[in-house]
PDB file of C-alpha atoms in Angstrom:
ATOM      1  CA  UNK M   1     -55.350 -97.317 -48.987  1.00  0.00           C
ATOM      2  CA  UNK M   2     -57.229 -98.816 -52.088  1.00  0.00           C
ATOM      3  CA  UNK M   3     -58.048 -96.085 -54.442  1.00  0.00           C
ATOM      4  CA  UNK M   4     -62.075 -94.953 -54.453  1.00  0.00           C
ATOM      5  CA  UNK M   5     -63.977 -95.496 -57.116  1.00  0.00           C
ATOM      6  CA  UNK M   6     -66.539 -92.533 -58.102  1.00  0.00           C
ATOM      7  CA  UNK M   7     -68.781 -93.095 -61.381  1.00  0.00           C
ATOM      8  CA  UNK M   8     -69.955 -90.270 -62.461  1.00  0.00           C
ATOM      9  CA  UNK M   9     -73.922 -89.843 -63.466  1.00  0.00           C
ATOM     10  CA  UNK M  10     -74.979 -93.341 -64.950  1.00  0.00           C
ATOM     11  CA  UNK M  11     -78.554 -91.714 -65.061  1.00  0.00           C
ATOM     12  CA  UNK M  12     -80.925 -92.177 -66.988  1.00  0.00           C
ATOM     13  CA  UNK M  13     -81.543 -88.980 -68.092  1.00  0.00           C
ATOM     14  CA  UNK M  14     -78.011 -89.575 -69.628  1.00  0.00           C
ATOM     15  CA  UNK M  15     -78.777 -92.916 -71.116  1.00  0.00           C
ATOM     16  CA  UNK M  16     -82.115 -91.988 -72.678  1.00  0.00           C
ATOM     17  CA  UNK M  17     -81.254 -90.771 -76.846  1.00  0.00           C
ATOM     18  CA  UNK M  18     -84.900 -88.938 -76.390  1.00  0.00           C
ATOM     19  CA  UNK M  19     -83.058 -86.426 -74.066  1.00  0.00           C
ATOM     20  CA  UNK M  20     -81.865 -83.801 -74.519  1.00  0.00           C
ATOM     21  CA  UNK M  21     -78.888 -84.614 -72.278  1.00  0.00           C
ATOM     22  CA  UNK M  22     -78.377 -87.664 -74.198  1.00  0.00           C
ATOM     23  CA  UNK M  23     -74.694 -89.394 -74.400  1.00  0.00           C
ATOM     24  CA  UNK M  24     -74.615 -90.380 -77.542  1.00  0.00           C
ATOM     25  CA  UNK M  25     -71.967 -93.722 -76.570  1.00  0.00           C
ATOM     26  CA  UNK M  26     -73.590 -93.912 -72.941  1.00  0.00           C
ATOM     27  CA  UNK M  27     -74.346 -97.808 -73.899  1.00  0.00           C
ATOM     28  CA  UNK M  28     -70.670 -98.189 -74.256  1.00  0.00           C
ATOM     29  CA  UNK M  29     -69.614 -97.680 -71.056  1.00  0.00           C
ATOM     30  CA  UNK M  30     -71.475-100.543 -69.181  1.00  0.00           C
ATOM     31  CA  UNK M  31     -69.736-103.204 -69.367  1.00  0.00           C
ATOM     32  CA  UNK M  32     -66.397-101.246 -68.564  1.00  0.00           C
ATOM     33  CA  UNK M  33     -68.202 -99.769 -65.740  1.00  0.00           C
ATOM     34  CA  UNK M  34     -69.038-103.640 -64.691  1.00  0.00           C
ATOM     35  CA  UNK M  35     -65.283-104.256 -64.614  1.00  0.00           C
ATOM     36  CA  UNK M  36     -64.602-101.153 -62.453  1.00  0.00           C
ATOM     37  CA  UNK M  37     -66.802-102.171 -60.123  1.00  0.00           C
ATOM     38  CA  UNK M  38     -65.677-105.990 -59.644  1.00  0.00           C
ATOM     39  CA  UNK M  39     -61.956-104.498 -59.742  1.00  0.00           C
ATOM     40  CA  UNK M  40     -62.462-101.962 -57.000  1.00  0.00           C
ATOM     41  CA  UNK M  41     -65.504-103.288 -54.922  1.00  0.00           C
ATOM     42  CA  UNK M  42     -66.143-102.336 -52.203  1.00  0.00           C
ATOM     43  CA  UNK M  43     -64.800 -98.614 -52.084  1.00  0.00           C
ATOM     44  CA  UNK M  44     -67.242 -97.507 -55.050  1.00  0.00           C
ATOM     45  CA  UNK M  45     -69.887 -94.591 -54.815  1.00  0.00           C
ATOM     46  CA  UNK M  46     -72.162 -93.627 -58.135  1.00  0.00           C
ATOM     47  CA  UNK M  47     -72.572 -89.640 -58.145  1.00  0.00           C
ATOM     48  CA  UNK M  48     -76.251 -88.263 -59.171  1.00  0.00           C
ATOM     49  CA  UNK M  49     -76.469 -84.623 -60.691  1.00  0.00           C
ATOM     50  CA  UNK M  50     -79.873 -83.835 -59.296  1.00  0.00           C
ATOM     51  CA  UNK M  51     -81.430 -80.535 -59.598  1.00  0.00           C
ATOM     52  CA  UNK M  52     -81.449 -78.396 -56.730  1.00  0.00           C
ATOM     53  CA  UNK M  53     -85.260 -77.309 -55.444  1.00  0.00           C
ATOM     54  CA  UNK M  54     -84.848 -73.914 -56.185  1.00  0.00           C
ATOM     55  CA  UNK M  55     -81.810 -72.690 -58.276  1.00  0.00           C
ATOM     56  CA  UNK M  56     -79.679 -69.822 -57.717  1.00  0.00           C
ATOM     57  CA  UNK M  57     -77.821 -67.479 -59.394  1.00  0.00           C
ATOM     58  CA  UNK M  58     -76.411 -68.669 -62.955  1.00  0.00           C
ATOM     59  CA  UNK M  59     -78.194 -71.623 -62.249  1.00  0.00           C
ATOM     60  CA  UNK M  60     -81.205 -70.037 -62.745  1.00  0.00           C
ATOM     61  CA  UNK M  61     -80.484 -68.940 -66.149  1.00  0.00           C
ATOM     62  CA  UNK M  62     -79.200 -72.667 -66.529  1.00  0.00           C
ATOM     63  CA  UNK M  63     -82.671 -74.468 -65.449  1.00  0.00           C
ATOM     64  CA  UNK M  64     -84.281 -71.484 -68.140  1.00  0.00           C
ATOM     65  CA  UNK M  65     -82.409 -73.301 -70.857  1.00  0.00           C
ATOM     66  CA  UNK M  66     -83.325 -76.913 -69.354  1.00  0.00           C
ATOM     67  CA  UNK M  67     -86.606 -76.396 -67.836  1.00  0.00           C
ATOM     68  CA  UNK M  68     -87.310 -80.276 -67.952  1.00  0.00           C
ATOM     69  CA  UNK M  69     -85.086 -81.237 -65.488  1.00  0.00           C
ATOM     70  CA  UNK M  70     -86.195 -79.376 -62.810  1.00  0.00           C
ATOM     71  CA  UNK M  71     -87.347 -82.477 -61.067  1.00  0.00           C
ATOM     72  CA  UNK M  72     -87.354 -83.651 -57.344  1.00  0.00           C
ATOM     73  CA  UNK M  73     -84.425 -86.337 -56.964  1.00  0.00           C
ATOM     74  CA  UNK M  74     -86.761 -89.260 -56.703  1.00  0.00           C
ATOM     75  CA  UNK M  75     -87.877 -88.713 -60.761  1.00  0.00           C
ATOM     76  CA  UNK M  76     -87.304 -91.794 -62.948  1.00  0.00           C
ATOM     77  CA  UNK M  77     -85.236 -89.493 -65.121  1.00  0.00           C
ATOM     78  CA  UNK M  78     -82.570 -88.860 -62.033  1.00  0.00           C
ATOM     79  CA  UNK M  79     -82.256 -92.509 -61.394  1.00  0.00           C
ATOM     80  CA  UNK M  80     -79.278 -94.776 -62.198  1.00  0.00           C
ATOM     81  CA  UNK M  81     -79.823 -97.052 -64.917  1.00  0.00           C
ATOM     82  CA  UNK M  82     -81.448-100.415 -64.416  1.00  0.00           C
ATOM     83  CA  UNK M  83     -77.465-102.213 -64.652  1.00  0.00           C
ATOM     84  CA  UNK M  84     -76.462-100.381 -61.403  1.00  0.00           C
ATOM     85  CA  UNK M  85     -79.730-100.102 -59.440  1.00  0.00           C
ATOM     86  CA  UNK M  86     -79.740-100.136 -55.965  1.00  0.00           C
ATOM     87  CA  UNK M  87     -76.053 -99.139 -55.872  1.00  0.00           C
ATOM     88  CA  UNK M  88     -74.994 -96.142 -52.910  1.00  0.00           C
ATOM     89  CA  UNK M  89     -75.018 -93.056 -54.604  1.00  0.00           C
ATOM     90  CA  UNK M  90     -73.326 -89.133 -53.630  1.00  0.00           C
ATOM     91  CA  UNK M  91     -76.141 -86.623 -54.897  1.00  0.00           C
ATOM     92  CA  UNK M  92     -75.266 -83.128 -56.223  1.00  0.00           C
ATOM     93  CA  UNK M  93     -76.885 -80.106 -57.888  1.00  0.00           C
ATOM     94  CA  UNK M  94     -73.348 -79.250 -59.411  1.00  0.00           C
ATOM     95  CA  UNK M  95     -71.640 -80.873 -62.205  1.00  0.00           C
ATOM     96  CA  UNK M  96     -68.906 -81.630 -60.291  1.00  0.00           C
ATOM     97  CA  UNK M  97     -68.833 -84.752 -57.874  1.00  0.00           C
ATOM     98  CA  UNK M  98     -65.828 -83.295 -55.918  1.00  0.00           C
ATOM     99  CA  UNK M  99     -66.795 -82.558 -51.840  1.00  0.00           C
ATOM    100  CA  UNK M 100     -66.822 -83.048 -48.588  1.00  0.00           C
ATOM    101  CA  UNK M 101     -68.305 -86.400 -49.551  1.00  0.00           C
ATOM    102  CA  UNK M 102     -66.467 -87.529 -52.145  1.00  0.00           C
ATOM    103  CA  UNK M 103     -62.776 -86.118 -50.261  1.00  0.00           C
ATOM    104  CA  UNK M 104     -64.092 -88.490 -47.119  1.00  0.00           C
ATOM    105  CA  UNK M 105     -64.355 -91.360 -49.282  1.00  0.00           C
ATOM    106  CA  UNK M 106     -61.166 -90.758 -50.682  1.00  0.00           C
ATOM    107  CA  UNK M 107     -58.655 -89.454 -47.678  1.00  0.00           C
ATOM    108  CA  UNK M 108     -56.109 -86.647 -47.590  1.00  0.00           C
ATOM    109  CA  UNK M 109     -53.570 -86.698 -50.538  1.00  0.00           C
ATOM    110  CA  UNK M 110     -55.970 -90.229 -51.269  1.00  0.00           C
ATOM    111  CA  UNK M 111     -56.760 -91.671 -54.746  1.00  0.00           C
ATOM    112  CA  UNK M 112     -59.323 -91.706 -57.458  1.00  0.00           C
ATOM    113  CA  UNK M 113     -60.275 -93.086 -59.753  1.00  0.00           C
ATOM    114  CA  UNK M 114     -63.257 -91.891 -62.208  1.00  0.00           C
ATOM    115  CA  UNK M 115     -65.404 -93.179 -64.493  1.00  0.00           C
ATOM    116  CA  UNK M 116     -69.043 -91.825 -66.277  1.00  0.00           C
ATOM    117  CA  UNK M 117     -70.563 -89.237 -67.908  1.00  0.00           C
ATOM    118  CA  UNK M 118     -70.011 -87.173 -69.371  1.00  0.00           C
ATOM    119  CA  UNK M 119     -65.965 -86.772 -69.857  1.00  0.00           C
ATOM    120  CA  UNK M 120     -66.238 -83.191 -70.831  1.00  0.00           C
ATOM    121  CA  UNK M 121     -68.786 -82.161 -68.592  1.00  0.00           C
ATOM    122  CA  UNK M 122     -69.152 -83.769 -65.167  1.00  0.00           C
ATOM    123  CA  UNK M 123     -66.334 -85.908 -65.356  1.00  0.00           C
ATOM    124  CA  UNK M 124     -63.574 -83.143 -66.285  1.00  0.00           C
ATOM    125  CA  UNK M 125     -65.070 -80.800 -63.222  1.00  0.00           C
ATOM    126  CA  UNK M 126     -64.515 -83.317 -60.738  1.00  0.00           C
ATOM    127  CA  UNK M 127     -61.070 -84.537 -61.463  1.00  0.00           C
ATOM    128  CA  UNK M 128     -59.810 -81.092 -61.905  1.00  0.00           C
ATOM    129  CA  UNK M 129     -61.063 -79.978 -58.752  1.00  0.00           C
ATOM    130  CA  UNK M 130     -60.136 -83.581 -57.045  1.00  0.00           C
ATOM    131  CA  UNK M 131     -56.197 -82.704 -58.475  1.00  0.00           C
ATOM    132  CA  UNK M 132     -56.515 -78.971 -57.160  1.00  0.00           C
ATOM    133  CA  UNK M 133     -57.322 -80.994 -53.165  1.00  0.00           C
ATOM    134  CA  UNK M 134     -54.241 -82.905 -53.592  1.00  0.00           C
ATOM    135  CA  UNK M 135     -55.475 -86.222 -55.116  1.00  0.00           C
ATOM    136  CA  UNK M 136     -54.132 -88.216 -57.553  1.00  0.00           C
ATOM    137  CA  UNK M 137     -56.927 -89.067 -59.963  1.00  0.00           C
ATOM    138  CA  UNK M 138     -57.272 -91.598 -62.833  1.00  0.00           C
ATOM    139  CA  UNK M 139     -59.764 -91.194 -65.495  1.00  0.00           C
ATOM    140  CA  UNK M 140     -60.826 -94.768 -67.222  1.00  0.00           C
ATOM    141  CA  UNK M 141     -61.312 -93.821 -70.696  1.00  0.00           C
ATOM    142  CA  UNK M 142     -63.112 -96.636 -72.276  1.00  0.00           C
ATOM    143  CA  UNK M 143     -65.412 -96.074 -69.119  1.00  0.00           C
ATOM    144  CA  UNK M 144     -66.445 -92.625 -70.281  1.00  0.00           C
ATOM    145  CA  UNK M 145     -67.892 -91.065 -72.629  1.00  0.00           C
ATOM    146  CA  UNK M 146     -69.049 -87.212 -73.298  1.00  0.00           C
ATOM    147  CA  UNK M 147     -71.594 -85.304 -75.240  1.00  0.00           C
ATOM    148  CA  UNK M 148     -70.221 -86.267 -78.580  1.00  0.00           C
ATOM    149  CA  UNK M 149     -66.942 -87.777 -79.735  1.00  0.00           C
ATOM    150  CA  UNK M 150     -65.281 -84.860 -80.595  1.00  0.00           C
ATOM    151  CA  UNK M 151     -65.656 -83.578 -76.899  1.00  0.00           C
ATOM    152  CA  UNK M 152     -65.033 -86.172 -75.527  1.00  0.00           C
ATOM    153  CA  UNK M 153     -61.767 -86.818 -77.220  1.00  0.00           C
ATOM    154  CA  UNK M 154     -60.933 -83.349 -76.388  1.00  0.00           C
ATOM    155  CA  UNK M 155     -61.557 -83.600 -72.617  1.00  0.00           C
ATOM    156  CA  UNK M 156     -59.263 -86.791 -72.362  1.00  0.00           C
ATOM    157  CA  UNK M 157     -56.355 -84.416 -73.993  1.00  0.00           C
ATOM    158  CA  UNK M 158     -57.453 -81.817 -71.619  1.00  0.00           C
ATOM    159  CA  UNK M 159     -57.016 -83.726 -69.087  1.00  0.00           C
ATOM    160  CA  UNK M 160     -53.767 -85.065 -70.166  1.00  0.00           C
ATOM    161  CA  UNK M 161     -52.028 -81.736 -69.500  1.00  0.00           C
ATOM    162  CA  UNK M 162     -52.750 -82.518 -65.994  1.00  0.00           C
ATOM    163  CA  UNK M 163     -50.020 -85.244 -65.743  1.00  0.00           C
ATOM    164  CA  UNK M 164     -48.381 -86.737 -63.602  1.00  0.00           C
ATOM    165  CA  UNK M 165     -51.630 -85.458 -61.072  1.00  0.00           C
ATOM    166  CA  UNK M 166     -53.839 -86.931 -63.406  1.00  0.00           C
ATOM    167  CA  UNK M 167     -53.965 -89.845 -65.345  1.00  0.00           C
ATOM    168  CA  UNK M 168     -55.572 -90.852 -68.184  1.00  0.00           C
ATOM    169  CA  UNK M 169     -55.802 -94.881 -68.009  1.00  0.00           C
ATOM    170  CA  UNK M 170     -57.761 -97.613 -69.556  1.00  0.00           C
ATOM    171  CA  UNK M 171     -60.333-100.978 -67.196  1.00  0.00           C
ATOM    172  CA  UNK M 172     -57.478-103.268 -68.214  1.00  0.00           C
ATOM    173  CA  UNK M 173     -54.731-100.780 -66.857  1.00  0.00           C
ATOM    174  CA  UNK M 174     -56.945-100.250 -63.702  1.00  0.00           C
ATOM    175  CA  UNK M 175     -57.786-103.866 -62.991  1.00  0.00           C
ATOM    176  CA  UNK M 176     -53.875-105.374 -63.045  1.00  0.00           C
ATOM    177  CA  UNK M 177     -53.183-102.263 -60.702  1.00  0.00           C
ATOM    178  CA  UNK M 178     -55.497-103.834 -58.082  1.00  0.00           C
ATOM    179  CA  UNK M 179     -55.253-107.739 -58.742  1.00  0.00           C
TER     180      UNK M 179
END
């Protein structure tokens, strides 16, 4: 089976440098992301965090903090950037993408690949938990970025620990893997 394709929160509550959930290199990514797509079309899903209607538990000290983006999933802010509109999408209220969703998409002992924002956020909660349900993930790199470059840096090594489960790879590496 062809590996899935999941990119992770290409919002544009991400994209926008007036938020305050800005990624600074979220520009960066999109022509990677283009790649990713044409490379692994037509087993590709783009994840939405979306806030839930009415957060619970540490959540609710979360949405204190971020108060703004308590919005209904339709909001401009929650959609995906203009590059990738239209495109299926998997919402969630969690920062992880991995699910019931997501695991159909991929199959039993399946493979991922991932791709978004932000690496040390979203992105490093749903390969770790994707690698804890048996999957083999790879995380494109140059298709990523985090909160900062520091972070995001330090996710990618973070990650690395999780070899040979997970994989940290680069578009090029991905696209002569599924020529």
């Amino acid at each position: 089976m062809a590996p899935a394709l999941a990119l992770i929160d290409l919002q544009k509550i991400f994209a926008d440098p007036a938020s305050a959930w800005a990624a600074p290199d979220f520009q960066r990514v999109l022509k990677p992301t283009k790649r990713l797509v044409e490379a692994l079309s037509p087993n590709v899903v783009f994840t939405r965090f979306v806030a839930p209607e009415k957060p619970v538990g540490s959540w609710v000290t979360y949405y204190e903090l971020y108060p703004f983006a308590l919005q209904p999933p339709d909001a401009d802010d929650y959609q995906l950037v203009d590059e990738f509109k239209g495109a299926p999408t998997l919402d969630k209220a969690t920062f992880g993408a991995w699910g019931p969703e997501l695991a159909e998409r991929v199959g039993p002992g399946g493979h991922l690949v991932l791709a978004g924002v932000t690496t040390d956020c979203c992105v490093l909660t749903t390969a770790l938990a994707a690698v804890d349900a048996g999957v083999y993930v790879q995380v494109v790199e140059d298709a990523c970025a985090g909160a900062g470059e520091v972070s995001h840096r330090n996710a990618i090594d973070i990650m690395r620990l999780y070899s040979p489960m997970l994989e940290i790879v680069t578009v090029d590496q991905v696209r002569a893997l599924n020529r």
